[in-house]
């Protein structure tokens, strides 16, 4: 388990969010099974990810009964979103990494 935690910490520190992204918003339910992986992500990855990106806005919003979803805001108001329903913490982390490494379309 220690090796797995260390691996998660290294991954969280390795992601730089500011190249293309302007903001990440994560919406989740505090109790639903569909949001369990997102809650695990917040518990295990949020602090190291935020520590690596201290000036980057990462917003976490909890609301009873909603389906978990992530919104990625880029420049000029362009947004992408993705359902996080039934994903585990590693899959949520991968979605964020993909958003961070993907440039918005050149024409909006």
Tab-separated table of N, CA and C in Angstrom:
chain	number	residue	atom	x	y	z
A	1	UNK	N	0.832	-1.209	0.000
A	1	UNK	CA	0.000	0.000	0.000
A	1	UNK	C	0.866	1.258	0.000
A	2	UNK	N	1.972	1.240	0.745
A	2	UNK	CA	2.869	2.391	0.765
A	2	UNK	C	3.391	2.730	-0.626
A	3	UNK	N	3.729	1.713	-1.399
A	3	UNK	CA	4.231	1.937	-2.756
A	3	UNK	C	3.150	2.586	-3.612
A	4	UNK	N	1.915	2.144	-3.451
A	4	UNK	CA	0.807	2.714	-4.216
A	4	UNK	C	0.593	4.180	-3.838
A	5	UNK	N	0.653	4.517	-2.568
A	5	UNK	CA	0.484	5.899	-2.128
A	5	UNK	C	1.611	6.769	-2.665
A	6	UNK	N	2.848	6.281	-2.602
A	6	UNK	CA	3.980	7.041	-3.124
A	6	UNK	C	3.833	7.277	-4.622
A	7	UNK	N	3.348	6.266	-5.335
A	7	UNK	CA	3.125	6.397	-6.771
A	7	UNK	C	2.082	7.473	-7.051
A	8	UNK	N	0.987	7.478	-6.285
A	8	UNK	CA	-0.059	8.499	-6.448
A	8	UNK	C	0.504	9.890	-6.191
A	9	UNK	N	1.321	10.032	-5.172
A	9	UNK	CA	1.896	11.338	-4.857
A	9	UNK	C	2.804	11.824	-5.980
A	10	UNK	N	3.614	10.921	-6.536
A	10	UNK	CA	4.492	11.297	-7.650
A	10	UNK	C	3.674	11.731	-8.858
A	11	UNK	N	2.605	10.984	-9.165
A	11	UNK	CA	1.763	11.339	-10.312
A	11	UNK	C	1.136	12.711	-10.101
A	12	UNK	N	0.609	12.962	-8.910
A	12	UNK	CA	-0.059	14.228	-8.638
A	12	UNK	C	0.894	15.391	-8.750
A	13	UNK	N	2.126	15.192	-8.347
A	13	UNK	CA	3.118	16.264	-8.418
A	13	UNK	C	3.610	16.482	-9.842
A	14	UNK	N	3.486	15.475	-10.688
A	14	UNK	CA	4.049	15.541	-12.035
A	14	UNK	C	3.177	16.331	-13.007
A	15	UNK	N	1.920	16.565	-12.676
A	15	UNK	CA	1.013	17.221	-13.607
A	15	UNK	C	1.054	18.730	-13.408
A	16	UNK	N	1.389	19.431	-14.476
A	16	UNK	CA	1.335	20.884	-14.481
A	16	UNK	C	0.055	21.282	-15.204
A	17	UNK	N	-0.802	22.016	-14.535
A	17	UNK	CA	-2.127	22.277	-15.076
A	17	UNK	C	-2.248	23.562	-15.889
A	18	UNK	N	-1.320	24.483	-15.766
A	18	UNK	CA	-1.528	25.814	-16.308
A	18	UNK	C	-1.198	26.072	-17.758
A	19	UNK	N	-0.619	25.130	-18.477
A	19	UNK	CA	-0.213	25.418	-19.859
A	19	UNK	C	-1.406	25.776	-20.753
A	20	UNK	N	-2.428	24.953	-20.744
A	20	UNK	CA	-3.619	25.203	-21.566
A	20	UNK	C	-4.839	25.548	-20.720
A	21	UNK	N	-4.950	24.941	-19.562
A	21	UNK	CA	-6.132	25.100	-18.713
A	21	UNK	C	-6.110	26.394	-17.925
A	22	UNK	N	-7.297	26.884	-17.619
A	22	UNK	CA	-7.458	28.052	-16.752
A	22	UNK	C	-8.121	27.684	-15.432
A	23	UNK	N	-8.914	26.594	-15.434
A	23	UNK	CA	-9.650	26.216	-14.226
A	23	UNK	C	-10.173	24.792	-14.370
A	24	UNK	N	-10.223	24.089	-13.242
A	24	UNK	CA	-10.853	22.765	-13.162
A	24	UNK	C	-11.969	22.853	-12.134
A	25	UNK	N	-13.162	22.356	-12.483
A	25	UNK	CA	-14.272	22.259	-11.531
A	25	UNK	C	-14.717	20.810	-11.459
A	26	UNK	N	-14.772	20.287	-10.261
A	26	UNK	CA	-15.200	18.905	-10.037
A	26	UNK	C	-16.485	18.943	-9.231
A	27	UNK	N	-17.539	18.326	-9.757
A	27	UNK	CA	-18.815	18.227	-9.050
A	27	UNK	C	-19.026	16.767	-8.660
A	28	UNK	N	-19.423	16.536	-7.423
A	28	UNK	CA	-19.629	15.177	-6.950
A	28	UNK	C	-20.670	15.132	-5.855
A	29	UNK	N	-21.161	13.928	-5.603
A	29	UNK	CA	-22.090	13.661	-4.511
A	29	UNK	C	-21.288	13.135	-3.317
A	30	UNK	N	-21.660	13.560	-2.116
A	30	UNK	CA	-20.936	13.153	-0.913
A	30	UNK	C	-21.163	11.690	-0.545
A	31	UNK	N	-22.231	11.083	-1.043
A	31	UNK	CA	-22.585	9.743	-0.569
A	31	UNK	C	-22.788	8.686	-1.651
A	32	UNK	N	-23.000	9.063	-2.883
A	32	UNK	CA	-23.357	8.080	-3.906
A	32	UNK	C	-22.183	7.179	-4.285
A	33	UNK	N	-22.516	5.965	-4.660
A	33	UNK	CA	-21.503	5.016	-5.121
A	33	UNK	C	-20.868	5.495	-6.421
A	34	UNK	N	-21.628	6.187	-7.258
A	34	UNK	CA	-21.117	6.680	-8.530
A	34	UNK	C	-20.006	7.717	-8.346
A	35	UNK	N	-19.976	8.395	-7.202
A	35	UNK	CA	-18.959	9.414	-6.926
A	35	UNK	C	-17.812	8.902	-6.056
A	36	UNK	N	-17.810	7.633	-5.703
A	36	UNK	CA	-16.806	7.106	-4.788
A	36	UNK	C	-15.381	7.353	-5.288
A	37	UNK	N	-15.113	7.080	-6.554
A	37	UNK	CA	-13.781	7.289	-7.101
A	37	UNK	C	-13.362	8.750	-7.077
A	38	UNK	N	-14.322	9.647	-7.262
A	38	UNK	CA	-14.024	11.083	-7.218
A	38	UNK	C	-13.693	11.492	-5.782
A	39	UNK	N	-14.464	10.970	-4.827
A	39	UNK	CA	-14.149	11.256	-3.421
A	39	UNK	C	-12.760	10.721	-3.066
A	40	UNK	N	-12.431	9.524	-3.547
A	40	UNK	CA	-11.099	8.954	-3.309
A	40	UNK	C	-10.018	9.821	-3.963
A	41	UNK	N	-10.298	10.327	-5.167
A	41	UNK	CA	-9.347	11.208	-5.837
A	41	UNK	C	-9.084	12.442	-4.982
A	42	UNK	N	-10.146	13.073	-4.497
A	42	UNK	CA	-10.000	14.281	-3.691
A	42	UNK	C	-9.202	13.966	-2.425
A	43	UNK	N	-9.505	12.856	-1.822
A	43	UNK	CA	-8.814	12.459	-0.587
A	43	UNK	C	-7.327	12.198	-0.822
A	44	UNK	N	-6.979	11.543	-1.920
A	44	UNK	CA	-5.607	11.086	-2.135
A	44	UNK	C	-4.763	11.968	-3.052
A	45	UNK	N	-5.380	12.719	-3.947
A	45	UNK	CA	-4.629	13.462	-4.960
A	45	UNK	C	-4.743	14.976	-4.869
A	46	UNK	N	-5.806	15.480	-4.260
A	46	UNK	CA	-6.037	16.927	-4.288
A	46	UNK	C	-4.876	17.714	-3.684
A	47	UNK	N	-4.446	17.358	-2.492
A	47	UNK	CA	-3.412	18.144	-1.808
A	47	UNK	C	-2.092	18.163	-2.595
A	48	UNK	N	-1.561	17.009	-3.031
A	48	UNK	CA	-0.320	17.094	-3.804
A	48	UNK	C	-0.493	17.801	-5.154
A	49	UNK	N	-1.648	17.615	-5.798
A	49	UNK	CA	-1.895	18.293	-7.072
A	49	UNK	C	-1.964	19.803	-6.869
A	50	UNK	N	-2.660	20.228	-5.832
A	50	UNK	CA	-2.769	21.652	-5.531
A	50	UNK	C	-1.417	22.215	-5.096
A	51	UNK	N	-0.641	21.441	-4.355
A	51	UNK	CA	0.696	21.882	-3.940
A	51	UNK	C	1.609	22.107	-5.138
A	52	UNK	N	1.439	21.285	-6.161
A	52	UNK	CA	2.241	21.433	-7.378
A	52	UNK	C	1.749	22.561	-8.272
A	53	UNK	N	0.523	22.995	-8.055
A	53	UNK	CA	-0.099	24.039	-8.870
A	53	UNK	C	-0.794	25.044	-7.940
A	54	UNK	N	-0.035	25.734	-7.080
A	54	UNK	CA	-0.653	26.536	-6.019
A	54	UNK	C	-1.515	27.699	-6.499
A	55	UNK	N	-1.248	28.232	-7.664
A	55	UNK	CA	-2.033	29.370	-8.152
A	55	UNK	C	-3.126	28.971	-9.130
A	56	UNK	N	-3.270	27.684	-9.355
A	56	UNK	CA	-4.255	27.193	-10.312
A	56	UNK	C	-5.569	26.892	-9.596
A	57	UNK	N	-6.699	27.419	-10.088
A	57	UNK	CA	-7.979	27.148	-9.423
A	57	UNK	C	-8.491	25.731	-9.697
A	58	UNK	N	-8.598	24.962	-8.626
A	58	UNK	CA	-9.198	23.627	-8.660
A	58	UNK	C	-10.376	23.688	-7.701
A	59	UNK	N	-11.578	23.707	-8.244
A	59	UNK	CA	-12.775	23.869	-7.442
A	59	UNK	C	-13.467	22.528	-7.271
A	60	UNK	N	-13.814	22.194	-6.053
A	60	UNK	CA	-14.524	20.948	-5.755
A	60	UNK	C	-15.870	21.332	-5.164
A	61	UNK	N	-16.940	20.888	-5.806
A	61	UNK	CA	-18.294	21.220	-5.376
A	61	UNK	C	-19.054	19.940	-5.061
A	62	UNK	N	-19.582	19.877	-3.863
A	62	UNK	CA	-20.373	18.714	-3.443
A	62	UNK	C	-21.846	19.089	-3.445
A	63	UNK	N	-22.658	18.178	-3.951
A	63	UNK	CA	-24.104	18.385	-3.966
A	63	UNK	C	-24.779	17.022	-3.905
A	64	UNK	N	-25.704	16.876	-3.008
A	64	UNK	CA	-26.387	15.598	-2.819
A	64	UNK	C	-27.135	15.172	-4.082
A	65	UNK	N	-26.905	13.940	-4.510
A	65	UNK	CA	-27.687	13.337	-5.572
A	65	UNK	C	-27.269	13.655	-7.000
A	66	UNK	N	-26.167	14.340	-7.216
A	66	UNK	CA	-25.761	14.644	-8.594
A	66	UNK	C	-24.810	13.574	-9.126
A	67	UNK	N	-24.728	13.494	-10.427
A	67	UNK	CA	-23.751	12.613	-11.061
A	67	UNK	C	-22.414	13.359	-11.096
A	68	UNK	N	-21.313	12.658	-10.822
A	68	UNK	CA	-20.023	13.342	-10.813
A	68	UNK	C	-19.596	13.739	-12.227
A	69	UNK	N	-19.087	14.943	-12.329
A	69	UNK	CA	-18.643	15.466	-13.617
A	69	UNK	C	-17.488	16.435	-13.382
A	70	UNK	N	-16.620	16.551	-14.370
A	70	UNK	CA	-15.513	17.503	-14.304
A	70	UNK	C	-15.649	18.473	-15.464
A	71	UNK	N	-15.362	19.741	-15.186
A	71	UNK	CA	-15.356	20.789	-16.206
A	71	UNK	C	-13.946	21.338	-16.289
A	72	UNK	N	-13.445	21.479	-17.490
A	72	UNK	CA	-12.134	22.070	-17.728
A	72	UNK	C	-12.348	23.339	-18.536
A	73	UNK	N	-11.904	24.470	-17.972
A	73	UNK	CA	-12.059	25.752	-18.673
A	73	UNK	C	-10.710	26.169	-19.242
A	74	UNK	N	-10.723	26.495	-20.522
A	74	UNK	CA	-9.548	26.967	-21.232
A	74	UNK	C	-9.709	28.462	-21.482
A	75	UNK	N	-8.814	29.056	-22.211
A	75	UNK	CA	-8.921	30.471	-22.539
A	75	UNK	C	-10.116	30.773	-23.422
A	76	UNK	N	-10.523	32.036	-23.434
A	76	UNK	CA	-11.616	32.534	-24.273
A	76	UNK	C	-12.945	31.846	-23.992
A	77	UNK	N	-13.125	31.329	-22.768
A	77	UNK	CA	-14.395	30.751	-22.355
A	77	UNK	C	-14.680	29.353	-22.874
A	78	UNK	N	-13.738	28.744	-23.566
A	78	UNK	CA	-13.944	27.385	-24.074
A	78	UNK	C	-13.922	26.402	-22.907
A	79	UNK	N	-14.901	25.497	-22.860
A	79	UNK	CA	-14.975	24.482	-21.800
A	79	UNK	C	-15.171	23.100	-22.384
A	80	UNK	N	-14.629	22.130	-21.677
A	80	UNK	CA	-14.892	20.720	-21.964
A	80	UNK	C	-15.370	20.105	-20.663
A	81	UNK	N	-16.188	19.062	-20.769
A	81	UNK	CA	-16.596	18.357	-19.560
A	81	UNK	C	-16.619	16.866	-19.821
A	82	UNK	N	-16.610	16.124	-18.736
A	82	UNK	CA	-16.592	14.657	-18.843
A	82	UNK	C	-17.250	14.076	-17.609
A	83	UNK	N	-18.071	13.093	-17.816
A	83	UNK	CA	-18.663	12.384	-16.688
A	83	UNK	C	-17.572	11.594	-15.960
A	84	UNK	N	-17.640	11.577	-14.645
A	84	UNK	CA	-16.703	10.805	-13.831
A	84	UNK	C	-17.421	9.648	-13.142
A	85	UNK	N	-18.630	9.381	-13.586
A	85	UNK	CA	-19.454	8.368	-12.948
A	85	UNK	C	-18.773	6.999	-12.959
A	86	UNK	N	-18.691	6.431	-11.780
A	86	UNK	CA	-18.141	5.081	-11.545
A	86	UNK	C	-16.664	4.940	-11.909
A	87	UNK	N	-15.956	6.045	-12.041
A	87	UNK	CA	-14.510	5.974	-12.273
A	87	UNK	C	-13.803	5.804	-10.936
A	88	UNK	N	-12.625	5.171	-10.962
A	88	UNK	CA	-11.821	5.117	-9.743
A	88	UNK	C	-10.916	6.354	-9.714
A	89	UNK	N	-10.192	6.534	-8.617
A	89	UNK	CA	-9.364	7.729	-8.432
A	89	UNK	C	-8.309	7.865	-9.526
A	90	UNK	N	-7.718	6.754	-9.936
A	90	UNK	CA	-6.699	6.814	-10.991
A	90	UNK	C	-7.294	7.250	-12.320
A	91	UNK	N	-8.502	6.805	-12.620
A	91	UNK	CA	-9.162	7.211	-13.861
A	91	UNK	C	-9.505	8.702	-13.838
A	92	UNK	N	-9.926	9.197	-12.683
A	92	UNK	CA	-10.205	10.628	-12.548
A	92	UNK	C	-8.924	11.420	-12.776
A	93	UNK	N	-7.836	10.960	-12.185
A	93	UNK	CA	-6.545	11.614	-12.369
A	93	UNK	C	-6.153	11.630	-13.847
A	94	UNK	N	-6.403	10.532	-14.546
A	94	UNK	CA	-6.068	10.452	-15.974
A	94	UNK	C	-6.892	11.440	-16.792
A	95	UNK	N	-8.171	11.620	-16.448
A	95	UNK	CA	-9.008	12.601	-17.147
A	95	UNK	C	-8.415	14.003	-16.979
A	96	UNK	N	-8.008	14.332	-15.756
A	96	UNK	CA	-7.412	15.648	-15.515
A	96	UNK	C	-6.113	15.795	-16.301
A	97	UNK	N	-5.288	14.765	-16.301
A	97	UNK	CA	-4.036	14.806	-17.069
A	97	UNK	C	-4.309	15.022	-18.549
A	98	UNK	N	-5.315	14.333	-19.072
A	98	UNK	CA	-5.662	14.492	-20.486
A	98	UNK	C	-6.131	15.918	-20.783
A	99	UNK	N	-6.975	16.474	-19.912
A	99	UNK	CA	-7.406	17.860	-20.098
A	99	UNK	C	-6.201	18.805	-20.070
A	100	UNK	N	-5.281	18.573	-19.137
A	100	UNK	CA	-4.110	19.444	-18.982
A	100	UNK	C	-3.201	19.402	-20.196
A	101	UNK	N	-3.147	18.264	-20.866
A	101	UNK	CA	-2.238	18.096	-22.002
A	101	UNK	C	-2.890	18.321	-23.356
A	102	UNK	N	-4.151	18.738	-23.355
A	102	UNK	CA	-4.877	18.944	-24.608
A	102	UNK	C	-5.128	20.442	-24.798
A	103	UNK	N	-4.678	20.955	-25.904
A	103	UNK	CA	-4.928	22.371	-26.212
A	103	UNK	C	-6.361	22.529	-26.707
A	104	UNK	N	-6.953	23.674	-26.433
A	104	UNK	CA	-8.302	23.927	-26.975
A	104	UNK	C	-8.215	24.096	-28.481
A	105	UNK	N	-9.340	23.989	-29.176
A	105	UNK	CA	-9.304	24.199	-30.630
A	105	UNK	C	-8.838	25.618	-30.954
A	106	UNK	N	-8.168	25.765	-32.086
A	106	UNK	CA	-7.619	27.072	-32.466
A	106	UNK	C	-8.698	28.068	-32.850
A	107	UNK	N	-9.819	27.586	-33.345
A	107	UNK	CA	-10.930	28.476	-33.677
A	107	UNK	C	-12.094	28.156	-32.771
A	108	UNK	N	-12.649	29.174	-32.188
A	108	UNK	CA	-13.793	28.990	-31.276
A	108	UNK	C	-15.044	29.525	-31.859
